[in-house]
């Protein structure tokens, strides 16, 4: 079973995610500094999508 089976195609979260997938955000987020210590860095594309949708 997939979660997408229960969601409507017009759901705003799905619509926003599909729209953002069409934009290559990695070319805008390539200048992030390297992180060598501490926890694993978050995925910058997913974090940007979360902030923009919120």
Coordinates of N, CA, C and O in Angstrom, one line a residue:
X1 N 0.8 -1.2 0.0 CA 0.0 0.0 0.0 C 0.9 1.3 0.0 O 1.9 1.3 0.7
X2 N 0.5 2.2 -0.8 CA 1.2 3.5 -0.8 C 0.3 4.6 -0.3 O -0.9 4.6 -0.4
X3 N 1.0 5.6 0.3 CA 0.2 6.8 0.8 C -0.5 7.5 -0.3 O -1.5 8.1 -0.1
X4 N 0.1 7.5 -1.5 CA -0.4 8.2 -2.6 C -1.8 7.6 -3.1 O -2.5 8.3 -3.7
X5 N -2.0 6.4 -2.7 CA -3.3 5.8 -3.0 C -4.5 6.4 -2.3 O -5.6 6.4 -2.7
X6 N -4.2 7.0 -1.1 CA -5.2 7.7 -0.3 C -5.4 9.2 -0.5 O -6.3 9.8 0.0
X7 N -4.4 9.8 -1.2 CA -4.4 11.2 -1.4 C -5.1 11.6 -2.8 O -4.9 10.9 -3.8
X8 N -5.8 12.6 -2.8 CA -6.4 13.1 -4.0 C -5.3 13.8 -4.9 O -4.4 14.4 -4.4
X9 N -5.5 13.7 -6.2 CA -4.5 14.3 -7.1 C -4.5 15.9 -7.0 O -3.5 16.5 -7.3
X10 N -5.6 16.4 -6.5 CA -5.7 17.9 -6.3 C -5.2 18.3 -4.9 O -5.4 19.5 -4.6
X11 N -4.6 17.5 -4.1 CA -4.1 17.8 -2.8 C -3.1 18.9 -2.9 O -2.2 18.8 -3.8
X12 N -3.1 20.0 -2.2 CA -2.2 21.1 -2.3 C -0.7 20.6 -2.1 O 0.2 21.2 -2.7
X13 N -0.5 19.7 -1.2 CA 0.9 19.3 -0.9 C 1.5 18.5 -2.1 O 2.6 18.8 -2.5
X14 N 0.7 17.6 -2.7 CA 1.1 16.9 -3.9 C 1.3 17.8 -5.1 O 2.3 17.7 -5.8
X15 N 0.4 18.8 -5.2 CA 0.6 19.7 -6.3 C 1.8 20.6 -6.2 O 2.6 20.8 -7.1
X16 N 2.1 21.1 -5.0 CA 3.3 21.9 -4.7 C 4.5 21.0 -4.9 O 5.5 21.5 -5.5
X17 N 4.5 19.8 -4.5 CA 5.7 18.9 -4.6 C 6.0 18.6 -6.1 O 7.1 18.7 -6.5
X18 N 5.0 18.4 -6.9 CA 5.2 18.1 -8.3 C 5.7 19.4 -9.0 O 6.6 19.3 -9.9
X19 N 5.2 20.5 -8.6 CA 5.6 21.8 -9.2 C 7.1 22.0 -8.9 O 7.9 22.4 -9.7
X20 N 7.5 21.8 -7.6 CA 8.9 22.0 -7.2 C 9.8 21.0 -7.8 O 11.0 21.3 -8.0
X21 N 9.4 19.8 -8.1 CA 10.2 18.8 -8.7 C 10.5 19.2 -10.2 O 11.6 18.9 -10.7
X22 N 9.7 20.0 -10.8 CA 9.9 20.5 -12.1 C 11.0 21.5 -12.2 O 11.6 21.8 -13.2
X23 N 11.3 22.2 -11.1 CA 12.3 23.2 -11.0 C 13.6 22.5 -10.4 O 13.6 21.8 -9.4
X24 N 14.7 22.7 -11.1 CA 16.0 22.1 -10.6 C 16.5 23.0 -9.5 O 17.3 23.9 -9.8
X25 N 16.2 22.7 -8.3 CA 16.6 23.5 -7.2 C 18.1 23.3 -6.8 O 18.7 24.2 -6.1
X26 N 18.7 22.2 -7.2 CA 20.0 21.9 -6.8 C 21.0 23.0 -7.4 O 22.0 23.3 -6.8
X27 N 20.7 23.5 -8.6 CA 21.6 24.5 -9.2 C 21.6 25.8 -8.4 O 22.5 26.6 -8.4
X28 N 20.5 26.1 -7.6 CA 20.5 27.3 -6.7 C 21.1 27.0 -5.3 O 21.4 28.0 -4.6
X29 N 21.2 25.8 -5.0 CA 21.7 25.4 -3.6 C 23.1 24.8 -3.7 O 23.4 24.1 -2.7
X30 N 23.9 25.0 -4.7 CA 25.2 24.3 -4.8 C 26.3 25.0 -4.0 O 27.4 24.5 -3.9
X31 N 26.1 26.2 -3.5 CA 27.1 27.0 -2.8 C 27.1 26.8 -1.3 O 27.6 27.6 -0.6
X32 N 26.5 25.7 -0.8 CA 26.4 25.5 0.6 C 27.8 25.0 1.1 O 28.5 24.2 0.4
X33 N 28.2 25.5 2.3 CA 29.5 25.1 2.8 C 29.5 23.6 3.2 O 28.5 23.1 3.6
X34 N 30.7 23.0 3.1 CA 30.8 21.6 3.5 C 30.7 21.4 5.0 O 31.1 22.3 5.7
X35 N 30.1 20.3 5.4 CA 29.9 20.1 6.8 C 30.6 18.8 7.1 O 30.3 17.7 6.6
X36 N 31.7 18.8 8.0 CA 32.4 17.6 8.3 C 32.2 17.1 9.7 O 32.6 16.0 10.0
X37 N 31.7 17.9 10.6 CA 31.5 17.4 12.0 C 30.1 17.6 12.3 O 29.3 18.2 11.7
X38 N 29.7 16.9 13.4 CA 28.3 17.0 13.9 C 27.4 16.0 13.1 O 27.8 15.0 12.5
X39 N 26.1 16.3 13.2 CA 25.1 15.4 12.6 C 25.2 15.6 11.1 O 25.7 16.5 10.5
X40 N 24.5 14.6 10.4 CA 24.4 14.6 9.0 C 23.5 15.8 8.6 O 22.5 16.1 9.2
X41 N 24.0 16.5 7.5 CA 23.3 17.7 7.1 C 21.9 17.3 6.5 O 21.7 16.3 5.9
X42 N 20.9 18.2 6.7 CA 19.6 18.0 6.1 C 19.7 18.1 4.6 O 20.6 18.6 4.0
X43 N 18.7 17.6 3.9 CA 18.6 17.7 2.5 C 18.1 19.1 2.1 O 17.0 19.5 2.5
X44 N 19.0 20.0 1.5 CA 18.6 21.4 1.3 C 17.4 21.5 0.4 O 16.6 22.5 0.6
X45 N 17.2 20.7 -0.5 CA 16.0 20.8 -1.4 C 14.7 20.5 -0.7 O 13.8 21.3 -0.8
X46 N 14.7 19.4 0.1 CA 13.6 19.1 0.9 C 13.3 20.2 2.0 O 12.1 20.5 2.2
X47 N 14.3 20.8 2.6 CA 14.1 21.8 3.6 C 13.6 23.1 2.9 O 12.7 23.7 3.5
X48 N 14.0 23.4 1.7 CA 13.5 24.6 1.0 C 12.0 24.4 0.7 O 11.2 25.3 0.8
X49 N 11.7 23.2 0.2 CA 10.3 22.9 -0.1 C 9.4 23.0 1.1 O 8.3 23.6 1.0
X50 N 9.9 22.5 2.2 CA 9.1 22.6 3.5 C 8.9 24.1 3.9 O 7.8 24.5 4.3
X51 N 9.9 24.9 3.8 CA 9.8 26.3 4.3 C 8.9 27.0 3.3 O 8.1 27.8 3.7
X52 N 9.1 26.8 2.0 CA 8.3 27.6 1.1 C 6.8 27.2 1.1 O 5.9 28.0 1.0
X53 N 6.5 25.9 1.4 CA 5.1 25.5 1.5 C 4.5 26.0 2.8 O 3.3 26.4 2.8
X54 N 5.3 26.0 3.8 CA 4.8 26.5 5.1 C 4.5 27.9 5.1 O 3.5 28.4 5.7

